mmCIF file of N, CA and C in Angstrom:
data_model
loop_
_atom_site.group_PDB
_atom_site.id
_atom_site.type_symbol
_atom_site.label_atom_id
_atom_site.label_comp_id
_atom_site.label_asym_id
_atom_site.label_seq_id
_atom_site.Cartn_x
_atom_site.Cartn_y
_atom_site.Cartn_z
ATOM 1 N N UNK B 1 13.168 -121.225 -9.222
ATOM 2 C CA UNK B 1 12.457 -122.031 -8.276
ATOM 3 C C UNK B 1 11.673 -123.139 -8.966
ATOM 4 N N UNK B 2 11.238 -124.010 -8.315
ATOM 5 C CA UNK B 2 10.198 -124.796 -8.588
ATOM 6 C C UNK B 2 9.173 -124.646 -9.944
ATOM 7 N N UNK B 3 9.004 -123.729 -9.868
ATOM 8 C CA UNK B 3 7.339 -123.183 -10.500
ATOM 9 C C UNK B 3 8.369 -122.754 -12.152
ATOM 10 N N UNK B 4 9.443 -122.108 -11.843
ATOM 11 C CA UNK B 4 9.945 -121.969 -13.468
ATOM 12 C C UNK B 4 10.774 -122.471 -13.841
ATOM 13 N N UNK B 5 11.255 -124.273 -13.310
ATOM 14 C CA UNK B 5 11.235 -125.453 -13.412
ATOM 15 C C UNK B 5 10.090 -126.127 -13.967
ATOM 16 N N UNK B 6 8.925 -125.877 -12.934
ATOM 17 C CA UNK B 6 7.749 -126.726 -14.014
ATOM 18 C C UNK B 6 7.555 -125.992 -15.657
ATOM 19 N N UNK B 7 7.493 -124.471 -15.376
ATOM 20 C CA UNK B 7 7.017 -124.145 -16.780
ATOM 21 C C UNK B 7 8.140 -124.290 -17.898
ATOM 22 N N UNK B 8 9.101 -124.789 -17.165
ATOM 23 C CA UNK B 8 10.423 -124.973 -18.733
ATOM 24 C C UNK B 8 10.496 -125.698 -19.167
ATOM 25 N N UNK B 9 10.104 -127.228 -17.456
ATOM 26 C CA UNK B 9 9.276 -128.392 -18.499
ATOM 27 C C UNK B 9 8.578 -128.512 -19.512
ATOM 28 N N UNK B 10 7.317 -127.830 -19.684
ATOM 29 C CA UNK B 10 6.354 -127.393 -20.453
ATOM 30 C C UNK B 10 6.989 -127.460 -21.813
ATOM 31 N N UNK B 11 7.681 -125.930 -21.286
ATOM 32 C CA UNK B 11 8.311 -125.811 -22.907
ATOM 33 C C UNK B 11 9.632 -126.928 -23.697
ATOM 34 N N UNK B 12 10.096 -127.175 -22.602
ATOM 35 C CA UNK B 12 10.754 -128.559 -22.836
ATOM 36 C C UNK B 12 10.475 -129.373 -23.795
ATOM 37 N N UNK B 13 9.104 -129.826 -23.630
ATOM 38 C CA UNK B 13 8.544 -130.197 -23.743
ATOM 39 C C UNK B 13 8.112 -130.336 -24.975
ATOM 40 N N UNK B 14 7.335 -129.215 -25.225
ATOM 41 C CA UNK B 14 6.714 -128.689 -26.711
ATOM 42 C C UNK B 14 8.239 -128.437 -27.439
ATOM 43 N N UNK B 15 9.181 -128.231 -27.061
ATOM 44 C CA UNK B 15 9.838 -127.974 -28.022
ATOM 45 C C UNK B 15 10.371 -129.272 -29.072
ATOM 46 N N UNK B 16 10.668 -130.129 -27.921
ATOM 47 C CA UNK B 16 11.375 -131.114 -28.266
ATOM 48 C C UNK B 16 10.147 -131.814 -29.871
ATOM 49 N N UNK B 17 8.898 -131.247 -29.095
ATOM 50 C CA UNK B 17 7.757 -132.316 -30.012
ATOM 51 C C UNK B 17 7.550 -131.457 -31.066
ATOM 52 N N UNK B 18 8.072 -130.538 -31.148
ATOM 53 C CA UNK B 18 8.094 -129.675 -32.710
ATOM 54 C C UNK B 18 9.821 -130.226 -33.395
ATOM 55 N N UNK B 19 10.853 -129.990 -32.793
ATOM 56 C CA UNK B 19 11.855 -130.727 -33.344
ATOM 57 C C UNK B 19 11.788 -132.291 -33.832
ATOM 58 N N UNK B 20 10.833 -132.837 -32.913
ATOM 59 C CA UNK B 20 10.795 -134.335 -33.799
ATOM 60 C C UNK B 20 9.253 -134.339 -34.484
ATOM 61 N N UNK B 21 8.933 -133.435 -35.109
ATOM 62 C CA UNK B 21 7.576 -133.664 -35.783
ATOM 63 C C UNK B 21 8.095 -133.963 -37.189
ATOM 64 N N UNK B 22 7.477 -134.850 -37.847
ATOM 65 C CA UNK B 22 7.179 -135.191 -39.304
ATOM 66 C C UNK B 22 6.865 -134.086 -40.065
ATOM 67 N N UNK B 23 5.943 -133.484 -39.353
ATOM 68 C CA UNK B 23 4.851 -132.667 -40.431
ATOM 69 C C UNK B 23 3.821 -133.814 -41.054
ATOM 70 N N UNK B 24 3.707 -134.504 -40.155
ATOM 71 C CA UNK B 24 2.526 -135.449 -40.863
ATOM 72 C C UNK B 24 1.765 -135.296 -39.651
ATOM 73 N N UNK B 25 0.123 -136.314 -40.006
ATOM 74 C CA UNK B 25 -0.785 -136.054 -38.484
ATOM 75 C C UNK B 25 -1.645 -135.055 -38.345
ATOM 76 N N UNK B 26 -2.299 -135.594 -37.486
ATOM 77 C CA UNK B 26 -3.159 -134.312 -37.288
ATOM 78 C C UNK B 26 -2.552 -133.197 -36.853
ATOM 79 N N UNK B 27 -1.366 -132.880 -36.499
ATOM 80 C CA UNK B 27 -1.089 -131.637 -35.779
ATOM 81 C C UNK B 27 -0.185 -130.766 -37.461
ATOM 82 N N UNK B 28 -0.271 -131.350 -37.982
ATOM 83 C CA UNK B 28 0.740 -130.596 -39.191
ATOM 84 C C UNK B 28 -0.259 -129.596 -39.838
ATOM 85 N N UNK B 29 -1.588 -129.043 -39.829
ATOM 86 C CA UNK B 29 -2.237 -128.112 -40.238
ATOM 87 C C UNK B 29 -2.226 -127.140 -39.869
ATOM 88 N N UNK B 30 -1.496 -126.599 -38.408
ATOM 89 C CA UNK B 30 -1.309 -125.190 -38.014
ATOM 90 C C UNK B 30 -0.601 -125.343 -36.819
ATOM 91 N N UNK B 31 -0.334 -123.916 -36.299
ATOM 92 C CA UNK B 31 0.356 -124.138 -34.727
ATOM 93 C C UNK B 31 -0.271 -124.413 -33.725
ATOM 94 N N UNK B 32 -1.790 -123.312 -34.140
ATOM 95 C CA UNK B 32 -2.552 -123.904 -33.136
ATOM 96 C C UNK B 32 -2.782 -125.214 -32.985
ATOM 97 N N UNK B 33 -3.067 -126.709 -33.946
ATOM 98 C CA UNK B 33 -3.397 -127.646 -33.456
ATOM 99 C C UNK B 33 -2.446 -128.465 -33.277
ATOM 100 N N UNK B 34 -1.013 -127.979 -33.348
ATOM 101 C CA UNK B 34 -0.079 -128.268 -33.236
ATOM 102 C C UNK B 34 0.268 -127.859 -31.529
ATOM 103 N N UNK B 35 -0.062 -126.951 -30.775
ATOM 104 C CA UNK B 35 -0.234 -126.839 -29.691
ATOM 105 C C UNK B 35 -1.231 -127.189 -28.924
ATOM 106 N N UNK B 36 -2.230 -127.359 -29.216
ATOM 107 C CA UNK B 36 -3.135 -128.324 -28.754
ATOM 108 C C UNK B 36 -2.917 -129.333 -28.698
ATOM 109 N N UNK B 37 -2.114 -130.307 -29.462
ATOM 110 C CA UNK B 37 -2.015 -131.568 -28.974
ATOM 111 C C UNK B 37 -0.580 -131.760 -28.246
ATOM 112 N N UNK B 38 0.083 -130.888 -28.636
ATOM 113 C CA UNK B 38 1.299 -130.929 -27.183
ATOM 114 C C UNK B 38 0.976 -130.571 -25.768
ATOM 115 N N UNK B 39 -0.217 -129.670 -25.873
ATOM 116 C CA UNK B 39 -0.599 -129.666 -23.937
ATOM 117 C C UNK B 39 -1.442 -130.827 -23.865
ATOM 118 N N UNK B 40 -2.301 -131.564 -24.821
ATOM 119 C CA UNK B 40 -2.996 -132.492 -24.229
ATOM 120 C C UNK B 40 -1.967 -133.638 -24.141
ATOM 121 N N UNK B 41 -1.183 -133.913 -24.825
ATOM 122 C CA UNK B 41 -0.174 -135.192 -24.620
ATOM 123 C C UNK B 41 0.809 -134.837 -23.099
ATOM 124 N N UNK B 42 0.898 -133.506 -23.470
ATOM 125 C CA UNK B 42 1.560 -133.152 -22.073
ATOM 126 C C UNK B 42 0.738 -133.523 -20.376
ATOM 127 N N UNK B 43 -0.483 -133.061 -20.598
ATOM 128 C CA UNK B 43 -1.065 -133.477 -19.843
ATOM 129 C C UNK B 43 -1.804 -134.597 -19.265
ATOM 130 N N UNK B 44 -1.786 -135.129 -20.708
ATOM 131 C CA UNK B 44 -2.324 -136.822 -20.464
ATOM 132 C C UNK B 44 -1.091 -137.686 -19.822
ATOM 133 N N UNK B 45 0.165 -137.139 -20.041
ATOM 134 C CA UNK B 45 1.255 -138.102 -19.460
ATOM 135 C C UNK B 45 1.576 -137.802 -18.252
ATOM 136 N N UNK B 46 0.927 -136.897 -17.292
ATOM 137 C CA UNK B 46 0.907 -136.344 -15.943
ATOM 138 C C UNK B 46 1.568 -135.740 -16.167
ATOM 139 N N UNK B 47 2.055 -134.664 -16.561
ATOM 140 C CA UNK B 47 3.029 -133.400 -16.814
ATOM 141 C C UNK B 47 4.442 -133.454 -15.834
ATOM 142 N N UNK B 48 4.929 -134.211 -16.968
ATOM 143 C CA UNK B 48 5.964 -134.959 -16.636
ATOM 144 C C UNK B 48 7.393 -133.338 -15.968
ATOM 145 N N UNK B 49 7.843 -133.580 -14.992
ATOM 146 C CA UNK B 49 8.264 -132.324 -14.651
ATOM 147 C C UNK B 49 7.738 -131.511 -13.908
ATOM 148 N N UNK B 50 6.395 -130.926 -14.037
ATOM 149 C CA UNK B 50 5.997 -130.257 -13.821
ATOM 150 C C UNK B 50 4.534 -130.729 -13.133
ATOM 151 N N UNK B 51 4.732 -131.618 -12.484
ATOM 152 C CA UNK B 51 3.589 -132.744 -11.683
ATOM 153 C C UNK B 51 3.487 -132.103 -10.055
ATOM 154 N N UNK B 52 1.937 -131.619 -10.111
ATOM 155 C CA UNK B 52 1.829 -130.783 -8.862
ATOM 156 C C UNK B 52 2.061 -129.180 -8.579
ATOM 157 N N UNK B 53 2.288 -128.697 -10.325
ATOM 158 C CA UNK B 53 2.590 -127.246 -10.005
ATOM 159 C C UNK B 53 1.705 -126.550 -10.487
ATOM 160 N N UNK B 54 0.381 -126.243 -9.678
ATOM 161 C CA UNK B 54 -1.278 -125.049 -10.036
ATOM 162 C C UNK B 54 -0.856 -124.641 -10.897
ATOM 163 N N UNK B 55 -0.087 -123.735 -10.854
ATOM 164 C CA UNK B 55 0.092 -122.660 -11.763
ATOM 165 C C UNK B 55 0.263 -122.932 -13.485
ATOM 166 N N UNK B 56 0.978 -123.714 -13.533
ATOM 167 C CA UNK B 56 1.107 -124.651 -14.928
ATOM 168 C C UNK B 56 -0.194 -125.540 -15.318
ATOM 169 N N UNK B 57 -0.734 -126.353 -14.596
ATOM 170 C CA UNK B 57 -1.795 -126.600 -15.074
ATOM 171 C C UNK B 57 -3.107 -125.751 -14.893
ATOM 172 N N UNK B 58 -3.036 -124.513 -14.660
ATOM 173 C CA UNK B 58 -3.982 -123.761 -14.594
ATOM 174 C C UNK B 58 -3.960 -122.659 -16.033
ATOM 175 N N UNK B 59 -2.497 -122.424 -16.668
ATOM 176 C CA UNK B 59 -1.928 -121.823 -17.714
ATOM 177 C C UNK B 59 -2.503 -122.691 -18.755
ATOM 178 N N UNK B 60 -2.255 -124.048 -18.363
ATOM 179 C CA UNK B 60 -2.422 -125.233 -19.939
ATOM 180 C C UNK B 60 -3.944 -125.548 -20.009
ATOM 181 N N UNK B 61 -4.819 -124.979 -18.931
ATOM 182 C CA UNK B 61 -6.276 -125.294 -18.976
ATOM 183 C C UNK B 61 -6.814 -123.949 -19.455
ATOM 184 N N UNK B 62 -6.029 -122.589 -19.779
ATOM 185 C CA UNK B 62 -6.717 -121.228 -20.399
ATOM 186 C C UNK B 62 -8.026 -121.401 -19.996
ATOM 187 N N UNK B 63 -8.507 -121.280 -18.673
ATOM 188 C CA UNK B 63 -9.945 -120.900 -18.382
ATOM 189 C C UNK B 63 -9.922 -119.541 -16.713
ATOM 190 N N UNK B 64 -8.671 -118.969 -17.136
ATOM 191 C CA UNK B 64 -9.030 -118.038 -15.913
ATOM 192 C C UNK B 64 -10.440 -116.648 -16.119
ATOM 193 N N UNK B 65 -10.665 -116.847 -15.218
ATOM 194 C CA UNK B 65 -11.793 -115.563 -14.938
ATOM 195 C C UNK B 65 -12.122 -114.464 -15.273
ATOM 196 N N UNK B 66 -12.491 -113.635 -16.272
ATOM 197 C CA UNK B 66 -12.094 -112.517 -16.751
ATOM 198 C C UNK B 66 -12.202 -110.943 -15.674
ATOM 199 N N UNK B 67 -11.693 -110.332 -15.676
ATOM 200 C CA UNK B 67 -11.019 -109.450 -15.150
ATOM 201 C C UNK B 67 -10.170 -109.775 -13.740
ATOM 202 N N UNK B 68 -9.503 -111.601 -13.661
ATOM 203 C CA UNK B 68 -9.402 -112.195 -12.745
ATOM 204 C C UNK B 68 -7.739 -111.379 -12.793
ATOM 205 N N UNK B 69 -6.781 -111.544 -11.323
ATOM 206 C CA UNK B 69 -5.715 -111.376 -12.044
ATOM 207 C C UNK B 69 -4.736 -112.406 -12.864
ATOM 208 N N UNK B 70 -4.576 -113.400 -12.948
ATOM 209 C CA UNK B 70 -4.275 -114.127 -14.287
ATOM 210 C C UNK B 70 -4.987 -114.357 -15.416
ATOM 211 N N UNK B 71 -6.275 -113.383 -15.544
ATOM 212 C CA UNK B 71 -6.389 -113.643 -16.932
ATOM 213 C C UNK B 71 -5.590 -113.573 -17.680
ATOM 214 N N UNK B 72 -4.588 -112.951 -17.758
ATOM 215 C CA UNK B 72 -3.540 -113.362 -18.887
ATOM 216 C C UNK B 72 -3.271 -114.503 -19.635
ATOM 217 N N UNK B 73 -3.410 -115.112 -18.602
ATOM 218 C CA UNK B 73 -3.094 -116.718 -18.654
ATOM 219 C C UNK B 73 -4.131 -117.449 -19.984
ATOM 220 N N UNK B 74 -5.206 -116.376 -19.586
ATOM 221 C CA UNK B 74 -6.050 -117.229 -20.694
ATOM 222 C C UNK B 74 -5.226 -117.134 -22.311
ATOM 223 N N UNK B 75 -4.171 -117.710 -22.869
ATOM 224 C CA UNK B 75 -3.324 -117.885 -24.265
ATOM 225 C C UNK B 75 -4.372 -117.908 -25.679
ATOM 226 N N UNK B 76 -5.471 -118.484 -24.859
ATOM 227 C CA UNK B 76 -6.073 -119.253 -26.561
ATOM 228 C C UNK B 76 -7.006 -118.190 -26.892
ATOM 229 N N UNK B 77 -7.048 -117.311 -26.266
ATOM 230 C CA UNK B 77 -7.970 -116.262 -26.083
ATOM 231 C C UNK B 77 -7.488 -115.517 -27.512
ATOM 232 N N UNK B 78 -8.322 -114.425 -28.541
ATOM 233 C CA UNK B 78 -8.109 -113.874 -29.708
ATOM 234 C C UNK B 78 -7.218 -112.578 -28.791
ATOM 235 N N UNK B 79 -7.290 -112.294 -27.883
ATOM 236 C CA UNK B 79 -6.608 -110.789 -27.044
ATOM 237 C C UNK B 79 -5.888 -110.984 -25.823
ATOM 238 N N UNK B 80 -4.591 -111.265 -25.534
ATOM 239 C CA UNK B 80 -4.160 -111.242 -24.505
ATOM 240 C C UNK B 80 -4.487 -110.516 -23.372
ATOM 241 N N UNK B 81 -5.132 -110.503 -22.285
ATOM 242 C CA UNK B 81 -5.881 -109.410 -21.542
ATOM 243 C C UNK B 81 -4.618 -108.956 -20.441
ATOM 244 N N UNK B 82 -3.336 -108.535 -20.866
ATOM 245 C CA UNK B 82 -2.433 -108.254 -20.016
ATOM 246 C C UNK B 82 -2.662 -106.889 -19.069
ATOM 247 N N UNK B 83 -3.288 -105.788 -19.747
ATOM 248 C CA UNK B 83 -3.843 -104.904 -18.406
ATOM 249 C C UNK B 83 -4.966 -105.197 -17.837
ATOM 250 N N UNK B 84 -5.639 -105.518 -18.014
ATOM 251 C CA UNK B 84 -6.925 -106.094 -17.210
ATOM 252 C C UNK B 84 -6.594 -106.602 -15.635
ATOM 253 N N UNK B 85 -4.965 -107.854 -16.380
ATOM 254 C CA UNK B 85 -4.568 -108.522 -15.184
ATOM 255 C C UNK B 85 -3.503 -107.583 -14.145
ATOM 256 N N UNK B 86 -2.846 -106.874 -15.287
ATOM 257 C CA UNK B 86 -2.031 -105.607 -14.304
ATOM 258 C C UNK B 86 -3.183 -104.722 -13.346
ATOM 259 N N UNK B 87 -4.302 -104.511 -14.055
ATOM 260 C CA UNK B 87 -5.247 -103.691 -12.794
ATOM 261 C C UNK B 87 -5.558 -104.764 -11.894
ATOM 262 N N UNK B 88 -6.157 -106.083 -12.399
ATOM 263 C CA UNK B 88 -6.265 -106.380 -10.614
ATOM 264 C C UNK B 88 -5.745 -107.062 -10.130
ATOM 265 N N UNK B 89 -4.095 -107.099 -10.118
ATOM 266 C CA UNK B 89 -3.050 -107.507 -9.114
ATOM 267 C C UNK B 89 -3.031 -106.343 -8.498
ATOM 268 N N UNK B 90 -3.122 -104.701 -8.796
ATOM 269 C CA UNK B 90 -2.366 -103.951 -8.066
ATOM 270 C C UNK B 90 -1.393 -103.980 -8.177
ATOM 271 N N UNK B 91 -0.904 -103.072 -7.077
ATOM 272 C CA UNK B 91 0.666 -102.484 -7.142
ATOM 273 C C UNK B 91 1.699 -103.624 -6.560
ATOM 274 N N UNK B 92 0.917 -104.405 -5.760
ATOM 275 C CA UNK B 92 1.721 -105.911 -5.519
ATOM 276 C C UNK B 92 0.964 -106.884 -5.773
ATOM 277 N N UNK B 93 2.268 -108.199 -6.261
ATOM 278 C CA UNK B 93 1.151 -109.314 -6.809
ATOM 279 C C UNK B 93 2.271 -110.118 -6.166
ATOM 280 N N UNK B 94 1.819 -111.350 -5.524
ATOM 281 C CA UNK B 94 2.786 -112.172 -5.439
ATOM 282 C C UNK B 94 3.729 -112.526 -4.072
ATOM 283 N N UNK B 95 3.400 -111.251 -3.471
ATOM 284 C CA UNK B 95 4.349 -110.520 -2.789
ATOM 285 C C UNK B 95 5.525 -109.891 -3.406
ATOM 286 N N UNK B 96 5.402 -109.405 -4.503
ATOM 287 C CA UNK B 96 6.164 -108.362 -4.926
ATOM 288 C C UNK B 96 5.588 -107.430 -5.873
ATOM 289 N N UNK B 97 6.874 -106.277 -6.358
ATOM 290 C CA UNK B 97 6.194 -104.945 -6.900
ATOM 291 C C UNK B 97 5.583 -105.255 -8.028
ATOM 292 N N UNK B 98 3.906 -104.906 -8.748
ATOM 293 C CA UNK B 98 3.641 -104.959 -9.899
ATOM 294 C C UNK B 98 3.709 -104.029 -10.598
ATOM 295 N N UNK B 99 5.166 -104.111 -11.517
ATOM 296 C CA UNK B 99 5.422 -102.854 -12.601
ATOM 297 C C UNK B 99 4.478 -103.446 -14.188
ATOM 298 N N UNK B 100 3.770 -102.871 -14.709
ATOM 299 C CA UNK B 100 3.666 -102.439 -15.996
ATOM 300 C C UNK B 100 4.878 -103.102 -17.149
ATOM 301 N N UNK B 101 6.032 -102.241 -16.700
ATOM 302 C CA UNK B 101 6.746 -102.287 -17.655
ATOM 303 C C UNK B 101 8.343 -103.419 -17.335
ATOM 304 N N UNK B 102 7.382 -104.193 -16.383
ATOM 305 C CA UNK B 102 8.348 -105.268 -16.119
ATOM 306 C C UNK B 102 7.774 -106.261 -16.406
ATOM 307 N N UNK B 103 6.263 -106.372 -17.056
ATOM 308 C CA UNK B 103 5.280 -108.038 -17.324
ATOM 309 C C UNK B 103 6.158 -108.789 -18.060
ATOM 310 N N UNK B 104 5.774 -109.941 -17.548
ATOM 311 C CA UNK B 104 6.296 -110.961 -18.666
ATOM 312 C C UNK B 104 7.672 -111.661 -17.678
ATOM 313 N N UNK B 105 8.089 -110.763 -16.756
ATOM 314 C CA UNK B 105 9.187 -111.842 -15.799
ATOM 315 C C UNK B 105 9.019 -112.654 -15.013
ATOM 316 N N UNK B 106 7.592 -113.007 -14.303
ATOM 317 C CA UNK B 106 7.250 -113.647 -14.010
ATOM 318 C C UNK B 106 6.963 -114.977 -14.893
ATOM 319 N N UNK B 107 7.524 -116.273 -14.580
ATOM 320 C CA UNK B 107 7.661 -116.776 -15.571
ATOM 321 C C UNK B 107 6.781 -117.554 -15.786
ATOM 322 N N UNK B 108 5.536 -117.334 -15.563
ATOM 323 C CA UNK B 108 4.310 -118.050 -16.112
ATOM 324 C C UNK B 108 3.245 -117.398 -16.586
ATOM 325 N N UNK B 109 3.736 -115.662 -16.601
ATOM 326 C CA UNK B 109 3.075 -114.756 -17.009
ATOM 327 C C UNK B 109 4.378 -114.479 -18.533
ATOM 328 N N UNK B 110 5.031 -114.744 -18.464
ATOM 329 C CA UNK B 110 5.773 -115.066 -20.026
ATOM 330 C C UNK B 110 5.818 -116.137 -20.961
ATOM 331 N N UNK B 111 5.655 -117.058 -20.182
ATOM 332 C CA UNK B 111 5.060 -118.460 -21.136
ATOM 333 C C UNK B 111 3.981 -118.058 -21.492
ATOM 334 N N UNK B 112 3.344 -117.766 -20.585
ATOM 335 C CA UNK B 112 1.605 -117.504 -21.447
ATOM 336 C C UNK B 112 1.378 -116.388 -22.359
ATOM 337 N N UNK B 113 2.148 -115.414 -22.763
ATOM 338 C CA UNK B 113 2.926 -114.665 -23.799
ATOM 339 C C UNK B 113 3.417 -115.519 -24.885
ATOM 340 N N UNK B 114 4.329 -116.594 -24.502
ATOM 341 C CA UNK B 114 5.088 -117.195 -25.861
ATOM 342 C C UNK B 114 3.972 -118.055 -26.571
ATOM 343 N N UNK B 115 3.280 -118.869 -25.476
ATOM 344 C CA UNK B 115 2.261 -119.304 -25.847
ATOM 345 C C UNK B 115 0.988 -119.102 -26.805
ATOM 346 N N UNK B 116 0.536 -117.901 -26.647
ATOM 347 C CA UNK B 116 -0.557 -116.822 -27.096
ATOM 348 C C UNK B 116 0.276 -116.417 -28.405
ATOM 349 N N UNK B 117 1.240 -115.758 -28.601
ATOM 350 C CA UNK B 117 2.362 -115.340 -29.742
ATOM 351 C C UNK B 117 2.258 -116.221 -30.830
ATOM 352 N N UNK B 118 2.506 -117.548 -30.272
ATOM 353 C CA UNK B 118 2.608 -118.833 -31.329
ATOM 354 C C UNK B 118 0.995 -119.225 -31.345
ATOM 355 N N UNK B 119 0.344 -119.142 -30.844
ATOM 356 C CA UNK B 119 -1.462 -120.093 -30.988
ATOM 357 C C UNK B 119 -2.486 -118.976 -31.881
#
């Protein structure tokens, strides 16, 4: 759908700007600031793709609520808070079933996994 259309943009995105990096610049000192300046370029160019989709710019702003249910989302965070957010979705999130051992298919609750992995 839509929404994991915008977030592939995203990664689209970042990927392409790690395949054409120099390794020069300010971003050549780590991943993290190497991802930091791909969501801010991403976002300074109106998030090209992915223009108008909450959910993505709510992922690339890592400021959800803590014990909210997308804290997950928060990436830049030192601890992914993935049960925190499994307790308060409940047993449905979304309008559908919230399994445990299915996280991460939702696909903006897996970017923010790949995200967090690499930062």
């Amino acid at each position: 759908g839509a929404m994991a259309a915008a977030a592939a943009a995203f990664l689209g995105f970042a990927i392409a700007r790690a395949i054409s990096r120099d390794g020069a610049g300010p971003s050549a000192d780590s991943a993290r600031d190497f991802l930091d300046s791909v969501v801010e370029e991403f976002v300074g160019l109106g998030s090209p793709g992915a223009e108008g989709c909450e959910e993505v710019s709510r992922l690339l702003r890592t400021a959800e609520p803590e014990g909210g249910a997308e804290e997950c989302w928060n990436w830049r965070a030192s601890k992914l808070c993935v049960q925190g957010s499994l307790r308060a979705r409940g047993p449905v999130y979304n309008g559908y079933p919230c399994y445990p051992d299915y996280f991460g298919s939702y696909c903006i609750d897996g970017l923010a996994v790949a995200l967090w992995s690499f930062y």
